Amino acid sequence: MTRALLIGNGAREHAIAASLVRSGVTIHSHMQMSNPGIASISEQVTIGEITNPADLPDLHNFDYAIIGPEAPLASGVSDFIEKKGIPVVAPLMSLARVETSKAYAREILARAAPNANPLYAIIDSVDELNRFVSDVGIDRIVVKPDGLTGGKGVKIFGEHLHSKSEVEDYIKKLLKTHESVILEEKLIGTEFTLQSFVDGSHIELLPLVRDYKRAYDNDEGPNTGSMGSYSRETHDLGYLSETDVTHARKIMQSVIDRLGQENGTNYKGVLYGQFIKTDDGIKVIEFNARFGDPEAMNVLSIMTTSFDEVCQQIIDGNLKRVEFERKATVCVYVVPEGYPGPDTIRDSPITIEDAMNSRVYFASVYESNGQIFTTGSRAIAVLGMGDTVKDARANAYSDVSRIHGRVRFRSDIAAGVY
Ligand code: AMP
Ligand code: GLY
């Protein structure tokens, strides 16, 4: 029987754990904080700093390791495990820069598929703002720190920044803690997520997913880690043509090829592309070197190919076709009141009645004396499945209302989608 080490403790890792267990794998979960959902299906659990290789459990009896979140990739945990001779279903640190450095991501894309980039500039002084503004106009500026921000560091003119002096102040603030800042042209269009398994050279696409990043209904408010997502039973999205998807696939393939050439080692694991369909074609918003959270839940919940086999094939470099049920999925995140603001309600008890129509994945919650408590992050992901998006949505929302406490959720995930 396969024994795998799983690193991470969010709802994405709960979905990874459940999928591995369904394929017959015995898992040891290494977590920053015990996720009660993951712990309940793990053979063993260790708690430690997930970005610190010294905290890892003894590695010798694992067939492979799989890493869910980006932070351990950024700190070289995959490199450490591979050096010990254990294969890892995740890219090495140099390759994960496609996510961990937004500047590197723009630069590699400029070499691999330049038309997929917006206009951008990587700056290390606020004085460089003027030149970029004269190219794109202040009202079309997006400002991002170069580094990991959990999706929350991006500010867009007209939404989060309202004047040139606010843009300047934000750049100055970021430069205190980050080496550089990325300025981008604001892209206008409809976003989509395309994830793929990668075995070093070959990529295998997963069903397309639409993610909802904004905190409130109608896509208002600040960016969050994401408030929900959906995928269709046809595995496509109504607003994308086959040509759009082929184009996005080609962009991902060229980036994988280029990453391998430039880093002298091949990319293995999951590549996540967040794209936007604009009047000027398909553009890249960002790449992640891992599954999306919540997008992992949409795709893994309907994957019929054994996840264990997929992991072995990624490691061996002989990835085969991956199959999915013809089911739609809708994921709704239940978050603490106030999330993602400074007044987020923490350490508040929540009660979860047994799910009737969906799968419930635990995110950032902990258990104390049999009671589940929130932290300052997203608490519970509810994943509904169905023959259509409408059915999947009804299934998800019927169980969302069975979660009680000082929590809230978006009520418009996949609204009006068929
Ligand atoms: P990121 O962390 O780069 O994924 O950005 C978070 C969110 O900000 C994305 O999901 C987009 O909605 C938005 N965003 C980022 N970059 C741009 C851009 N160049 N144009 C328009 N929106 C953007
Ligand atoms: N759903 C966006 C992310 O995982 O980064």
mmCIF file of C-alpha atoms in Angstrom, residues 196-339:
data_model
loop_
_atom_site.group_PDB
_atom_site.id
_atom_site.type_symbol
_atom_site.label_atom_id
_atom_site.label_comp_id
_atom_site.label_asym_id
_atom_site.label_seq_id
_atom_site.Cartn_x
_atom_site.Cartn_y
_atom_site.Cartn_z
ATOM 1 C CA SER A 196 -2.980 20.985 -15.010
ATOM 2 C CA PHE A 197 -0.977 18.048 -13.763
ATOM 3 C CA VAL A 198 2.601 18.232 -15.020
ATOM 4 C CA ASP A 199 5.024 15.276 -15.222
ATOM 5 C CA GLY A 200 8.145 17.214 -16.156
ATOM 6 C CA SER A 201 7.184 17.794 -19.772
ATOM 7 C CA HIS A 202 3.632 16.670 -20.522
ATOM 8 C CA ILE A 203 0.618 18.558 -19.144
ATOM 9 C CA GLU A 204 -2.804 17.082 -18.519
ATOM 10 C CA LEU A 205 -5.629 19.598 -18.178
ATOM 11 C CA LEU A 206 -8.177 19.537 -15.357
ATOM 12 C CA PRO A 207 -11.749 20.829 -15.733
ATOM 13 C CA LEU A 208 -12.039 24.598 -16.029
ATOM 14 C CA VAL A 209 -13.127 26.455 -12.900
ATOM 15 C CA ARG A 210 -14.476 29.933 -12.224
ATOM 16 C CA ASP A 211 -13.251 31.402 -8.941
ATOM 17 C CA TYR A 212 -14.852 34.269 -6.952
ATOM 18 C CA LYS A 213 -12.107 36.245 -5.224
ATOM 19 C CA ARG A 214 -13.978 39.277 -3.933
ATOM 20 C CA ALA A 215 -15.328 39.330 -0.396
ATOM 21 C CA TYR A 216 -18.926 40.334 -1.160
ATOM 22 C CA ASP A 217 -21.748 39.598 -3.577
ATOM 23 C CA ASN A 218 -21.579 41.131 -7.071
ATOM 24 C CA ASP A 219 -17.769 40.937 -6.915
ATOM 25 C CA GLU A 220 -17.499 43.861 -4.543
ATOM 26 C CA GLY A 221 -15.033 44.500 -1.754
ATOM 27 C CA PRO A 222 -11.457 43.454 -1.174
ATOM 28 C CA ASN A 223 -9.769 40.405 -2.683
ATOM 29 C CA THR A 224 -9.772 37.332 -0.474
ATOM 30 C CA GLY A 225 -8.173 33.919 -0.737
ATOM 31 C CA SER A 226 -11.456 33.193 -2.623
ATOM 32 C CA MET A 227 -15.066 32.908 -1.521
ATOM 33 C CA GLY A 228 -16.157 30.130 -3.849
ATOM 34 C CA SER A 229 -15.992 28.571 -7.282
ATOM 35 C CA TYR A 230 -17.844 26.405 -9.774
ATOM 36 C CA SER A 231 -17.183 24.009 -12.619
ATOM 37 C CA ARG A 232 -19.650 22.711 -15.210
ATOM 38 C CA GLU A 233 -20.590 19.105 -15.990
ATOM 39 C CA THR A 234 -19.063 19.663 -19.435
ATOM 40 C CA HIS A 235 -15.745 20.702 -17.806
ATOM 41 C CA ASP A 236 -15.732 23.899 -19.866
ATOM 42 C CA LEU A 237 -17.070 27.391 -19.147
ATOM 43 C CA GLY A 238 -19.917 28.958 -21.111
ATOM 44 C CA TYR A 239 -17.977 32.119 -21.929
ATOM 45 C CA LEU A 240 -14.902 30.379 -23.383
ATOM 46 C CA SER A 241 -14.517 28.944 -26.871
ATOM 47 C CA GLU A 242 -12.430 25.863 -27.652
ATOM 48 C CA THR A 243 -9.876 28.188 -29.232
ATOM 49 C CA ASP A 244 -9.608 30.136 -25.962
ATOM 50 C CA VAL A 245 -8.892 26.943 -24.036
ATOM 51 C CA THR A 246 -6.378 25.707 -26.612
ATOM 52 C CA HIS A 247 -4.662 29.058 -26.376
ATOM 53 C CA ALA A 248 -4.495 28.909 -22.560
ATOM 54 C CA ARG A 249 -3.144 25.372 -22.788
ATOM 55 C CA LYS A 250 -0.412 26.472 -25.188
ATOM 56 C CA ILE A 251 0.585 29.293 -22.863
ATOM 57 C CA MET A 252 0.906 26.820 -19.967
ATOM 58 C CA GLN A 253 2.894 24.359 -22.067
ATOM 59 C CA SER A 254 5.338 27.062 -23.217
ATOM 60 C CA VAL A 255 5.822 28.215 -19.637
ATOM 61 C CA ILE A 256 6.509 24.634 -18.478
ATOM 62 C CA ASP A 257 9.029 24.137 -21.312
ATOM 63 C CA ARG A 258 10.724 27.434 -20.579
ATOM 64 C CA LEU A 259 10.858 26.843 -16.808
ATOM 65 C CA GLY A 260 12.613 23.529 -17.443
ATOM 66 C CA GLN A 261 15.142 25.062 -19.844
ATOM 67 C CA GLU A 262 15.957 28.042 -17.658
ATOM 68 C CA ASN A 263 16.237 26.177 -14.368
ATOM 69 C CA GLY A 264 17.968 23.018 -15.555
ATOM 70 C CA THR A 265 15.354 20.815 -13.897
ATOM 71 C CA ASN A 266 11.824 19.841 -14.865
ATOM 72 C CA TYR A 267 8.562 21.016 -13.367
ATOM 73 C CA LYS A 268 6.491 18.324 -11.636
ATOM 74 C CA GLY A 269 3.222 18.685 -9.794
ATOM 75 C CA VAL A 270 0.337 21.036 -10.499
ATOM 76 C CA LEU A 271 0.493 24.246 -12.498
ATOM 77 C CA TYR A 272 -2.399 26.622 -11.899
ATOM 78 C CA GLY A 273 -3.088 29.303 -14.474
ATOM 79 C CA GLN A 274 -5.381 32.171 -13.710
ATOM 80 C CA PHE A 275 -6.373 33.715 -17.013
ATOM 81 C CA ILE A 276 -8.628 36.498 -18.212
ATOM 82 C CA LYS A 277 -10.432 36.614 -21.536
ATOM 83 C CA THR A 278 -10.080 40.184 -22.832
ATOM 84 C CA ASP A 279 -10.994 41.869 -26.119
ATOM 85 C CA ASP A 280 -7.314 41.534 -26.931
ATOM 86 C CA GLY A 281 -7.184 37.762 -26.365
ATOM 87 C CA ILE A 282 -6.310 35.478 -23.457
ATOM 88 C CA LYS A 283 -3.992 37.032 -20.852
ATOM 89 C CA VAL A 284 -2.405 35.665 -17.696
ATOM 90 C CA ILE A 285 -3.294 37.145 -14.318
ATOM 91 C CA GLU A 286 -0.995 34.823 -12.408
ATOM 92 C CA PHE A 287 0.395 31.326 -12.065
ATOM 93 C CA ASN A 288 0.411 29.177 -8.970
ATOM 94 C CA ALA A 289 2.747 26.247 -8.425
ATOM 95 C CA ARG A 290 0.021 24.178 -6.732
ATOM 96 C CA PHE A 291 -3.699 23.482 -6.785
ATOM 97 C CA GLY A 292 -5.995 26.439 -6.225
ATOM 98 C CA ASP A 293 -7.989 26.690 -3.054
ATOM 99 C CA PRO A 294 -10.968 26.199 -3.642
ATOM 100 C CA GLU A 295 -10.368 24.956 -7.213
ATOM 101 C CA ALA A 296 -8.732 21.747 -5.908
ATOM 102 C CA MET A 297 -12.062 20.806 -4.375
ATOM 103 C CA ASN A 298 -13.958 21.282 -7.637
ATOM 104 C CA VAL A 299 -11.675 19.014 -9.629
ATOM 105 C CA LEU A 300 -10.555 16.373 -7.118
ATOM 106 C CA SER A 301 -14.135 15.700 -6.003
ATOM 107 C CA ILE A 302 -15.035 14.496 -9.506
ATOM 108 C CA MET A 303 -11.739 12.880 -10.566
ATOM 109 C CA THR A 304 -12.335 9.210 -11.367
ATOM 110 C CA THR A 305 -8.729 8.286 -12.154
ATOM 111 C CA SER A 306 -6.916 7.124 -9.004
ATOM 112 C CA PHE A 307 -5.067 10.103 -7.510
ATOM 113 C CA ASP A 308 -2.368 7.717 -6.320
ATOM 114 C CA GLU A 309 -1.786 6.612 -9.921
ATOM 115 C CA VAL A 310 -1.663 10.216 -11.095
ATOM 116 C CA CYS A 311 0.959 11.037 -8.444
ATOM 117 C CA GLN A 312 3.069 7.996 -9.405
ATOM 118 C CA GLN A 313 2.856 8.971 -13.081
ATOM 119 C CA ILE A 314 3.883 12.553 -12.326
ATOM 120 C CA ILE A 315 6.909 11.216 -10.457
ATOM 121 C CA ASP A 316 7.788 8.718 -13.209
ATOM 122 C CA GLY A 317 7.280 11.264 -15.992
ATOM 123 C CA ASN A 318 4.653 9.200 -17.808
ATOM 124 C CA LEU A 319 1.387 10.973 -17.104
ATOM 125 C CA LYS A 320 -1.632 9.394 -18.829
ATOM 126 C CA ARG A 321 -5.104 10.670 -19.480
ATOM 127 C CA VAL A 322 -6.953 11.755 -16.342
ATOM 128 C CA GLU A 323 -10.719 11.230 -16.237
ATOM 129 C CA PHE A 324 -13.484 13.148 -14.473
ATOM 130 C CA GLU A 325 -17.158 12.491 -13.835
ATOM 131 C CA ARG A 326 -19.609 14.499 -15.933
ATOM 132 C CA LYS A 327 -20.763 16.400 -12.858
ATOM 133 C CA ALA A 328 -20.986 20.090 -12.087
ATOM 134 C CA THR A 329 -19.499 21.353 -8.816
ATOM 135 C CA VAL A 330 -20.131 24.455 -6.723
ATOM 136 C CA CYS A 331 -17.930 25.355 -3.773
ATOM 137 C CA VAL A 332 -19.065 27.934 -1.216
ATOM 138 C CA TYR A 333 -16.673 29.164 1.458
ATOM 139 C CA VAL A 334 -18.028 29.927 4.919
ATOM 140 C CA VAL A 335 -15.798 32.563 6.555
ATOM 141 C CA PRO A 336 -15.737 34.324 9.917
ATOM 142 C CA GLU A 337 -17.719 37.585 10.161
ATOM 143 C CA GLY A 338 -15.477 40.491 9.207
ATOM 144 C CA TYR A 339 -13.182 38.419 6.938
#
